[in-house]
PDB file of C-alpha atoms in Angstrom:
ATOM      1  CA  MET A  37     216.777 -72.659  49.422  1.00 46.00           C
ATOM      2  CA  LEU A  38     213.629 -71.293  49.312  1.00 52.00           C
ATOM      3  CA  GLU A  39     212.652 -69.904  45.062  1.00 58.00           C
ATOM      4  CA  LEU A  40     209.627 -67.857  44.254  1.00 55.00           C
ATOM      5  CA  THR A  41     208.786 -67.198  41.163  1.00 61.00           C
ATOM      6  CA  ASP A  42     206.787 -64.285  39.778  1.00 58.00           C
ATOM      7  CA  THR A  43     203.786 -65.702  39.870  1.00 60.00           C
ATOM      8  CA  GLN A  44     203.719 -66.385  43.574  1.00 60.00           C
ATOM      9  CA  ILE A  45     206.134 -62.563  44.318  1.00 59.00           C
ATOM     10  CA  GLY A  46     202.868 -60.677  42.336  1.00 59.00           C
ATOM     11  CA  THR A  47     199.676 -63.218  44.070  1.00 63.00           C
ATOM     12  CA  TRP A  48     201.364 -62.014  47.456  1.00 67.00           C
ATOM     13  CA  VAL A  49     201.406 -58.565  46.583  1.00 66.00           C
ATOM     14  CA  ALA A  50     198.460 -58.193  45.533  1.00 66.00           C
ATOM     15  CA  THR A  51     196.346 -59.803  48.192  1.00 74.00           C
ATOM     16  CA  PHE A  52     198.377 -57.378  50.752  1.00 81.00           C
ATOM     17  CA  ILE A  53     199.046 -54.152  48.311  1.00 81.00           C
ATOM     18  CA  LEU A  54     194.879 -54.769  46.697  1.00 82.00           C
ATOM     19  CA  PRO A  55     193.112 -54.097  49.929  1.00 85.00           C
ATOM     20  CA  LEU A  56     195.128 -51.064  51.862  1.00 86.00           C
ATOM     21  CA  PHE A  57     194.773 -49.051  48.868  1.00 87.00           C
ATOM     22  CA  ARG A  58     190.799 -49.694  48.877  1.00 87.00           C
ATOM     23  CA  VAL A  59     191.098 -49.771  52.964  1.00 89.00           C
ATOM     24  CA  THR A  60     193.708 -47.035  53.232  1.00 89.00           C
ATOM     25  CA  ALA A  61     191.108 -44.204  50.802  1.00 88.00           C
ATOM     26  CA  LEU A  62     187.508 -44.905  52.502  1.00 88.00           C
ATOM     27  CA  LEU A  63     190.159 -44.446  56.242  1.00 88.00           C
ATOM     28  CA  MET A  64     191.382 -40.816  54.319  1.00 86.00           C
ATOM     29  CA  THR A  65     188.012 -39.942  53.866  1.00 85.00           C
ATOM     30  CA  MET A  66     185.089 -41.343  55.781  1.00 85.00           C
ATOM     31  CA  PRO A  67     183.587 -38.838  58.773  1.00 84.00           C
ATOM     32  CA  ILE A  68     185.752 -39.618  62.240  1.00 82.00           C
ATOM     33  CA  PHE A  69     188.955 -41.348  60.777  1.00 82.00           C
ATOM     34  CA  GLY A  70     189.668 -39.448  57.718  1.00 76.00           C
ATOM     35  CA  THR A  71     189.369 -35.855  59.932  1.00 75.00           C
ATOM     36  CA  LYS A  72     192.641 -33.821  60.655  1.00 74.00           C
ATOM     37  CA  MET A  73     192.503 -34.686  64.017  1.00 76.00           C
ATOM     38  CA  LEU A  74     193.425 -38.168  63.444  1.00 78.00           C
ATOM     39  CA  PRO A  75     197.420 -37.789  62.126  1.00 79.00           C
ATOM     40  CA  ALA A  76     197.515 -38.930  58.911  1.00 79.00           C
ATOM     41  CA  ARG A  77     199.592 -41.955  60.726  1.00 84.00           C
ATOM     42  CA  VAL A  78     197.829 -42.862  62.591  1.00 85.00           C
ATOM     43  CA  ARG A  79     195.130 -44.137  60.202  1.00 85.00           C
ATOM     44  CA  LEU A  80     198.374 -45.985  57.490  1.00 84.00           C
ATOM     45  CA  TYR A  81     198.933 -47.910  61.327  1.00 87.00           C
ATOM     46  CA  ALA A  82     195.387 -48.015  61.734  1.00 86.00           C
ATOM     47  CA  ALA A  83     194.805 -49.147  57.300  1.00 87.00           C
ATOM     48  CA  LEU A  84     197.470 -52.013  58.112  1.00 85.00           C
ATOM     49  CA  ALA A  85     196.451 -53.695  60.953  1.00 88.00           C
ATOM     50  CA  ILE A  86     192.496 -53.430  59.093  1.00 88.00           C
ATOM     51  CA  THR A  87     194.270 -55.117  56.517  1.00 86.00           C
ATOM     52  CA  VAL A  88     195.832 -57.237  57.907  1.00 85.00           C
ATOM     53  CA  VAL A  89     192.627 -58.539  59.147  1.00 86.00           C
ATOM     54  CA  ILE A  90     190.270 -58.682  56.243  1.00 85.00           C
ATOM     55  CA  VAL A  91     192.294 -60.353  53.814  1.00 81.00           C
ATOM     56  CA  PRO A  92     191.656 -64.364  55.871  1.00 82.00           C
ATOM     57  CA  ALA A  93     187.986 -63.290  54.402  1.00 81.00           C
ATOM     58  CA  LEU A  94     188.837 -61.964  50.774  1.00 79.00           C
ATOM     59  CA  PRO A  95     188.344 -64.033  47.477  1.00 80.00           C
ATOM     60  CA  PRO A  96     191.753 -65.003  45.575  1.00 77.00           C
ATOM     61  CA  LEU A  97     193.131 -61.222  44.007  1.00 73.00           C
ATOM     62  CA  PRO A  98     194.952 -61.524  40.404  1.00 72.00           C
ATOM     63  CA  PRO A  99     198.116 -60.927  40.668  1.00 70.00           C
ATOM     64  CA  ILE A 100     199.896 -58.514  39.228  1.00 71.00           C
ATOM     65  CA  ASP A 101     203.352 -56.383  39.349  1.00 69.00           C
ATOM     66  CA  PRO A 102     202.745 -53.262  40.993  1.00 67.00           C
ATOM     67  CA  LEU A 103     205.151 -51.355  39.090  1.00 70.00           C
ATOM     68  CA  SER A 104     203.132 -51.928  35.646  1.00 73.00           C
ATOM     69  CA  LEU A 105     201.013 -50.039  34.116  1.00 79.00           C
ATOM     70  CA  HIS A 106     197.964 -52.959  34.967  1.00 77.00           C
ATOM     71  CA  GLY A 107     199.035 -52.690  37.992  1.00 74.00           C
ATOM     72  CA  VAL A 108     198.634 -49.005  38.402  1.00 79.00           C
ATOM     73  CA  LEU A 109     195.745 -49.127  37.435  1.00 82.00           C
ATOM     74  CA  LEU A 110     194.498 -51.323  39.403  1.00 80.00           C
ATOM     75  CA  CYS A 111     195.566 -49.448  42.932  1.00 80.00           C
ATOM     76  CA  GLY A 112     194.103 -46.393  41.978  1.00 82.00           C
ATOM     77  CA  GLU A 113     190.492 -48.757  40.590  1.00 81.00           C
ATOM     78  CA  GLN A 114     191.048 -49.470  44.710  1.00 83.00           C
ATOM     79  CA  VAL A 115     191.540 -45.781  45.611  1.00 85.00           C
ATOM     80  CA  ILE A 116     189.033 -44.620  43.856  1.00 83.00           C
ATOM     81  CA  VAL A 117     186.402 -47.183  45.407  1.00 83.00           C
ATOM     82  CA  GLY A 118     187.231 -46.468  48.857  1.00 85.00           C
ATOM     83  CA  ALA A 119     186.948 -43.291  48.416  1.00 85.00           C
ATOM     84  CA  LEU A 120     183.669 -43.042  46.921  1.00 83.00           C
ATOM     85  CA  PHE A 121     182.395 -45.316  50.278  1.00 84.00           C
ATOM     86  CA  GLY A 122     184.235 -42.350  52.466  1.00 85.00           C
ATOM     87  CA  PHE A 123     182.575 -39.283  50.682  1.00 83.00           C
ATOM     88  CA  SER A 124     179.315 -41.167  50.526  1.00 82.00           C
ATOM     89  CA  LEU A 125     179.433 -41.655  54.783  1.00 84.00           C
ATOM     90  CA  GLN A 126     179.913 -37.585  54.200  1.00 84.00           C
ATOM     91  CA  LEU A 127     176.702 -36.970  53.094  1.00 82.00           C
ATOM     92  CA  LEU A 128     175.383 -37.935  56.658  1.00 83.00           C
ATOM     93  CA  PHE A 129     177.374 -35.716  58.332  1.00 84.00           C
ATOM     94  CA  GLN A 130     176.863 -32.701  56.086  1.00 82.00           C
ATOM     95  CA  ALA A 131     173.271 -33.820  56.584  1.00 83.00           C
ATOM     96  CA  PHE A 132     173.597 -32.190  60.144  1.00 84.00           C
ATOM     97  CA  VAL A 133     176.107 -29.790  59.654  1.00 83.00           C
ATOM     98  CA  ILE A 134     173.182 -27.986  57.088  1.00 82.00           C
ATOM     99  CA  ALA A 135     170.738 -28.182  60.092  1.00 83.00           C
ATOM    100  CA  GLY A 136     173.299 -26.478  61.910  1.00 82.00           C
ATOM    101  CA  GLN A 137     174.284 -24.020  59.838  1.00 82.00           C
ATOM    102  CA  ILE A 138     170.114 -23.209  58.843  1.00 81.00           C
ATOM    103  CA  ILE A 139     169.116 -23.066  62.280  1.00 82.00           C
ATOM    104  CA  ALA A 140     172.598 -20.678  63.200  1.00 81.00           C
ATOM    105  CA  ILE A 141     171.269 -18.261  61.413  1.00 79.00           C
ATOM    106  CA  GLN A 142     167.691 -18.436  61.744  1.00 79.00           C
ATOM    107  CA  MET A 143     168.667 -17.573  65.418  1.00 78.00           C
ATOM    108  CA  GLY A 144     170.990 -14.837  64.659  1.00 74.00           C
ATOM    109  CA  MET A 145     173.789 -16.916  65.749  1.00 73.00           C
ATOM    110  CA  ALA A 146     175.846 -17.477  62.599  1.00 68.00           C
ATOM    111  CA  PHE A 147     178.137 -14.394  63.186  1.00 71.00           C
ATOM    112  CA  ALA A 148     179.426 -17.346  66.295  1.00 68.00           C
ATOM    113  CA  SER A 149     181.809 -19.830  64.849  1.00 68.00           C
ATOM    114  CA  MET A 150     184.495 -21.062  65.188  1.00 68.00           C
ATOM    115  CA  MET A 151     186.878 -23.212  64.020  1.00 67.00           C
ATOM    116  CA  ASP A 152     186.073 -26.725  63.432  1.00 66.00           C
ATOM    117  CA  PRO A 153     188.710 -28.806  63.608  1.00 63.00           C
ATOM    118  CA  THR A 154     187.523 -31.868  61.936  1.00 63.00           C
ATOM    119  CA  ASN A 155     187.964 -29.665  58.738  1.00 63.00           C
ATOM    120  CA  GLY A 156     189.795 -27.010  58.591  1.00 63.00           C
ATOM    121  CA  VAL A 157     187.143 -23.932  58.221  1.00 68.00           C
ATOM    122  CA  ASN A 158     185.369 -21.174  60.298  1.00 71.00           C
ATOM    123  CA  VAL A 159     181.207 -23.168  61.509  1.00 73.00           C
ATOM    124  CA  ALA A 160     178.841 -21.667  63.218  1.00 75.00           C
ATOM    125  CA  VAL A 161     179.094 -22.649  66.833  1.00 79.00           C
ATOM    126  CA  VAL A 162     175.445 -25.118  66.124  1.00 80.00           C
ATOM    127  CA  SER A 163     177.273 -26.938  63.771  1.00 80.00           C
ATOM    128  CA  GLN A 164     179.686 -27.515  65.555  1.00 82.00           C
ATOM    129  CA  PHE A 165     177.778 -29.189  68.211  1.00 84.00           C
ATOM    130  CA  MET A 166     175.722 -30.824  65.625  1.00 84.00           C
ATOM    131  CA  THR A 167     178.950 -32.621  64.487  1.00 83.00           C
ATOM    132  CA  MET A 168     179.884 -33.976  67.861  1.00 85.00           C
ATOM    133  CA  LEU A 169     176.957 -34.948  68.679  1.00 86.00           C
ATOM    134  CA  VAL A 170     176.701 -37.455  65.283  1.00 87.00           C
ATOM    135  CA  SER A 171     180.541 -38.432  65.806  1.00 85.00           C
ATOM    136  CA  VAL A 172     179.256 -39.693  69.111  1.00 87.00           C
ATOM    137  CA  LEU A 173     175.674 -41.532  68.235  1.00 87.00           C
ATOM    138  CA  PHE A 174     177.709 -42.930  64.854  1.00 88.00           C
ATOM    139  CA  LEU A 175     180.221 -44.627  66.923  1.00 86.00           C
ATOM    140  CA  LEU A 176     177.855 -45.158  69.651  1.00 87.00           C
ATOM    141  CA  MET A 177     175.996 -47.446  67.351  1.00 86.00           C
ATOM    142  CA  ASN A 178     178.734 -48.543  65.331  1.00 84.00           C
ATOM    143  CA  GLY A 179     178.646 -47.339  62.262  1.00 83.00           C
ATOM    144  CA  HIS A 180     182.404 -47.409  61.789  1.00 84.00           C
ATOM    145  CA  LEU A 181     182.118 -51.266  61.599  1.00 86.00           C
ATOM    146  CA  VAL A 182     178.983 -51.943  59.579  1.00 86.00           C
ATOM    147  CA  ALA A 183     181.220 -49.386  56.618  1.00 86.00           C
ATOM    148  CA  PHE A 184     183.880 -51.844  57.590  1.00 86.00           C
ATOM    149  CA  GLU A 185     181.882 -54.846  56.610  1.00 86.00           C
ATOM    150  CA  ILE A 186     180.640 -53.673  53.563  1.00 86.00           C
ATOM    151  CA  LEU A 187     183.707 -53.023  52.705  1.00 85.00           C
ATOM    152  CA  THR A 188     184.538 -56.145  53.146  1.00 86.00           C
ATOM    153  CA  GLU A 189     181.838 -57.817  51.278  1.00 84.00           C
ATOM    154  CA  SER A 190     182.869 -55.342  48.578  1.00 83.00           C
ATOM    155  CA  PHE A 191     186.312 -56.957  47.551  1.00 82.00           C
ATOM    156  CA  THR A 192     183.173 -59.764  46.110  1.00 82.00           C
ATOM    157  CA  THR A 193     181.030 -57.452  45.082  1.00 79.00           C
ATOM    158  CA  LEU A 194     182.783 -55.478  43.405  1.00 78.00           C
ATOM    159  CA  PRO A 195     186.174 -57.639  42.347  1.00 77.00           C
ATOM    160  CA  VAL A 196     189.249 -56.347  41.350  1.00 75.00           C
ATOM    161  CA  GLY A 197     189.908 -55.649  38.024  1.00 69.00           C
ATOM    162  CA  ASN A 198     186.128 -55.534  36.750  1.00 66.00           C
ATOM    163  CA  ALA A 199     186.022 -52.363  34.684  1.00 48.00           C
ATOM    164  CA  LEU A 200     183.025 -52.061  35.112  1.00 52.00           C
ATOM    165  CA  VAL A 201     183.523 -51.469  39.167  1.00 53.00           C
ATOM    166  CA  VAL A 202     182.563 -47.545  38.642  1.00 52.00           C
ATOM    167  CA  ASN A 203     180.393 -47.162  36.668  1.00 55.00           C
ATOM    168  CA  HIS A 204     177.529 -46.895  39.242  1.00 55.00           C
ATOM    169  CA  PHE A 205     179.032 -44.349  41.491  1.00 56.00           C
ATOM    170  CA  TRP A 206     177.912 -41.399  39.467  1.00 56.00           C
ATOM    171  CA  GLU A 207     174.649 -42.533  40.689  1.00 57.00           C
ATOM    172  CA  MET A 208     176.939 -40.341  43.777  1.00 57.00           C
ATOM    173  CA  ALA A 209     175.505 -37.094  42.464  1.00 54.00           C
ATOM    174  CA  GLY A 210     172.090 -37.401  42.957  1.00 57.00           C
ATOM    175  CA  ARG A 211     172.111 -37.461  46.197  1.00 65.00           C
ATOM    176  CA  LEU A 212     173.442 -34.456  47.120  1.00 63.00           C
ATOM    177  CA  SER A 213     169.754 -33.529  47.123  1.00 65.00           C
ATOM    178  CA  TRP A 214     169.335 -35.827  49.518  1.00 68.00           C
ATOM    179  CA  VAL A 215     171.757 -34.108  51.889  1.00 70.00           C
ATOM    180  CA  LEU A 216     169.860 -30.396  51.840  1.00 71.00           C
ATOM    181  CA  GLY A 217     166.890 -32.389  51.864  1.00 72.00           C
ATOM    182  CA  ALA A 218     167.716 -34.345  55.144  1.00 74.00           C
ATOM    183  CA  GLY A 219     168.918 -30.925  56.625  1.00 73.00           C
ATOM    184  CA  LEU A 220     165.634 -29.380  56.587  1.00 74.00           C
ATOM    185  CA  LEU A 221     163.682 -31.753  57.609  1.00 76.00           C
ATOM    186  CA  LEU A 222     166.286 -32.224  60.733  1.00 78.00           C
ATOM    187  CA  ILE A 223     164.746 -28.381  62.211  1.00 78.00           C
ATOM    188  CA  LEU A 224     161.731 -28.158  60.469  1.00 77.00           C
ATOM    189  CA  PRO A 225     159.447 -27.142  63.346  1.00 78.00           C
ATOM    190  CA  ALA A 226     162.284 -25.357  65.280  1.00 80.00           C
ATOM    191  CA  ILE A 227     162.505 -22.955  61.374  1.00 80.00           C
ATOM    192  CA  ALA A 228     158.630 -23.240  62.024  1.00 80.00           C
ATOM    193  CA  SER A 229     158.562 -21.919  65.520  1.00 79.00           C
ATOM    194  CA  LEU A 230     160.986 -18.624  64.675  1.00 78.00           C
ATOM    195  CA  LEU A 231     158.852 -17.847  61.840  1.00 80.00           C
ATOM    196  CA  VAL A 232     155.739 -17.704  64.480  1.00 80.00           C
ATOM    197  CA  VAL A 233     158.856 -15.396  66.444  1.00 79.00           C
ATOM    198  CA  ASN A 234     160.068 -13.186  64.018  1.00 77.00           C
ATOM    199  CA  VAL A 235     156.025 -12.270  62.788  1.00 79.00           C
ATOM    200  CA  ALA A 236     154.982 -11.776  66.005  1.00 79.00           C
ATOM    201  CA  PHE A 237     157.391  -8.797  66.526  1.00 75.00           C
ATOM    202  CA  GLY A 238     156.794  -8.048  63.089  1.00 75.00           C
ATOM    203  CA  VAL A 239     152.725  -7.780  64.102  1.00 78.00           C
ATOM    204  CA  MET A 240     154.251  -6.298  67.597  1.00 75.00           C
ATOM    205  CA  THR A 241     155.681  -3.597  65.618  1.00 73.00           C
ATOM    206  CA  ARG A 242     153.718  -2.404  63.801  1.00 74.00           C
ATOM    207  CA  ALA A 243     150.714  -2.250  66.536  1.00 74.00           C
ATOM    208  CA  ALA A 244     153.599  -0.066  68.255  1.00 70.00           C
ATOM    209  CA  PRO A 245     155.973   1.373  66.315  1.00 70.00           C
ATOM    210  CA  GLN A 246     157.567   3.820  68.622  1.00 69.00           C
ATOM    211  CA  LEU A 247     159.253   0.284  70.123  1.00 68.00           C
ATOM    212  CA  ASN A 248     162.289  -0.489  69.145  1.00 70.00           C
ATOM    213  CA  ILE A 249     162.147  -3.693  67.614  1.00 68.00           C
ATOM    214  CA  PHE A 250     166.199  -3.825  66.922  1.00 68.00           C
ATOM    215  CA  SER A 251     166.555  -3.873  71.322  1.00 71.00           C
ATOM    216  CA  ILE A 252     164.538  -5.967  71.904  1.00 72.00           C
ATOM    217  CA  GLY A 253     164.107  -8.495  68.639  1.00 70.00           C
ATOM    218  CA  PHE A 254     167.157 -10.002  68.203  1.00 74.00           C
ATOM    219  CA  PRO A 255     168.389 -10.701  72.481  1.00 76.00           C
ATOM    220  CA  LEU A 256     164.767 -12.566  72.429  1.00 78.00           C
ATOM    221  CA  THR A 257     165.395 -14.362  68.868  1.00 78.00           C
ATOM    222  CA  LEU A 258     168.190 -15.428  70.038  1.00 79.00           C
ATOM    223  CA  VAL A 259     167.004 -17.602  73.488  1.00 80.00           C
ATOM    224  CA  LEU A 260     163.588 -18.074  71.742  1.00 81.00           C
ATOM    225  CA  GLY A 261     165.771 -19.658  69.257  1.00 79.00           C
ATOM    226  CA  LEU A 262     168.206 -21.430  72.189  1.00 81.00           C
ATOM    227  CA  ILE A 263     165.279 -23.308  74.186  1.00 83.00           C
ATOM    228  CA  ILE A 264     163.452 -24.872  70.391  1.00 81.00           C
ATOM    229  CA  PHE A 265     166.858 -25.886  69.580  1.00 82.00           C
ATOM    230  CA  TRP A 266     167.071 -27.548  72.925  1.00 84.00           C
ATOM    231  CA  ILE A 267     163.887 -29.234  72.669  1.00 82.00           C
ATOM    232  CA  GLY A 268     164.163 -30.039  69.397  1.00 79.00           C
ATOM    233  CA  LEU A 269     167.355 -31.931  70.869  1.00 80.00           C
ATOM    234  CA  ALA A 270     165.209 -34.214  72.235  1.00 80.00           C
ATOM    235  CA  ASP A 271     163.862 -36.122  69.192  1.00 79.00           C
ATOM    236  CA  ILE A 272     166.909 -36.090  67.588  1.00 82.00           C
ATOM    237  CA  LEU A 273     168.094 -39.929  68.556  1.00 82.00           C
ATOM    238  CA  SER A 274     164.903 -41.272  65.999  1.00 82.00           C
ATOM    239  CA  HIS A 275     165.881 -38.570  62.900  1.00 81.00           C
ATOM    240  CA  TYR A 276     169.551 -39.907  62.913  1.00 83.00           C
ATOM    241  CA  GLN A 277     168.358 -43.948  63.064  1.00 83.00           C
ATOM    242  CA  ALA A 278     166.702 -42.833  60.171  1.00 82.00           C
ATOM    243  CA  LEU A 279     168.826 -40.871  58.685  1.00 83.00           C
ATOM    244  CA  ALA A 280     171.777 -42.906  59.160  1.00 84.00           C
ATOM    245  CA  SER A 281     169.821 -45.618  58.619  1.00 83.00           C
ATOM    246  CA  GLU A 282     169.038 -45.016  54.722  1.00 81.00           C
ATOM    247  CA  ALA A 283     172.653 -43.582  54.230  1.00 81.00           C
ATOM    248  CA  LEU A 284     174.450 -47.269  55.701  1.00 82.00           C
ATOM    249  CA  GLN A 285     171.589 -48.556  52.733  1.00 81.00           C
ATOM    250  CA  TRP A 286     172.436 -46.459  50.223  1.00 79.00           C
ATOM    251  CA  LEU A 287     176.911 -47.703  50.917  1.00 80.00           C
ATOM    252  CA  ARG A 288     175.326 -51.211  51.060  1.00 80.00           C
ATOM    253  CA  GLU A 289     173.376 -50.593  47.638  1.00 77.00           C
ATOM    254  CA  LEU A 290     176.712 -48.946  46.313  1.00 76.00           C
ATOM    255  CA  ALA A 291     178.288 -51.684  46.927  1.00 73.00           C
ATOM    256  CA  ARG A 292     176.218 -54.019  45.128  1.00 72.00           C
ATOM    257  CA  ALA A 293     176.436 -56.226  49.140  1.00 47.00           C
ATOM    258  CA  ARG A 294     172.405 -56.928  49.457  1.00 44.00           C
TER     259      ARG A 294
END
C-alpha cells in the first residue's frame, strides 16, 4: 500500500501551486492575454498548461502546507510578483495609447471615440488603432515568449520565500514618466507638423479677417492630421523595436534575470 508523508504531499503541492499562482497573475495582468476579450476560464487553462510545461525546469521549491499562514503568504507573494511583471509590460502598450490620445486631440478627433474591448472604457479611435497595431507587433515579434522566458528564469533569480523579493519593484513608480516620454517621442513629428498647420491658419486669419477659419480650419486640420499620421506610420516599426527592447530589458532587470 502506497503511503505518503506530509512532507511529500507538501513538496508536490508546492511544485505546482506556487508556480501556478505566479503564472496566473502574469496572464491576468499582462497585455493581450489579460484583456476582457479573453475569458478568465481560457486564461486559467492557459496558466495550467504553461505551469505544467515549465515546472520540470524550475529549481526545487520549499515544501508548504497550503492551508497554513506561511503557505498563504507564499501564494500571495507569487501573485504580487506575477502581477508586477504583467503591469510592467502594460507600460509598453500604454505608451502607444497615450500617443494615440495626444495625436487625436491635436487633429481634432478626440470626439471620435469607441468602446475599447480590452479595457472596457471609451478611447479615441486613433488610440484603438495604435493598441491593435502594437498588439500585432508584440505577438509577431514573440514578445509574449520573451515574457514567459523571463518569468521562468525569475524562479531562480527571485526564489520563492525570499522576504526581499518585491523590494526592488518599487522602481516601477519611476517608470511611469517613461510612458509619457515614450508616447510623446512617438508622435513628436506629428505634433510639430500640426503646430505649423495651426500657425498657418492663424496667419491666414490675421491676413484675411473675413475668412471663416472655423469652417475651413477644422476639416483641413483633420485631413492633414490623418495624412501626417499615415506618413508617420512608415517609421513605427523602428520606434516599436526600440521601446519594446527597452521595456523587455527593464522587465529582465526587474526579475534580475541577466
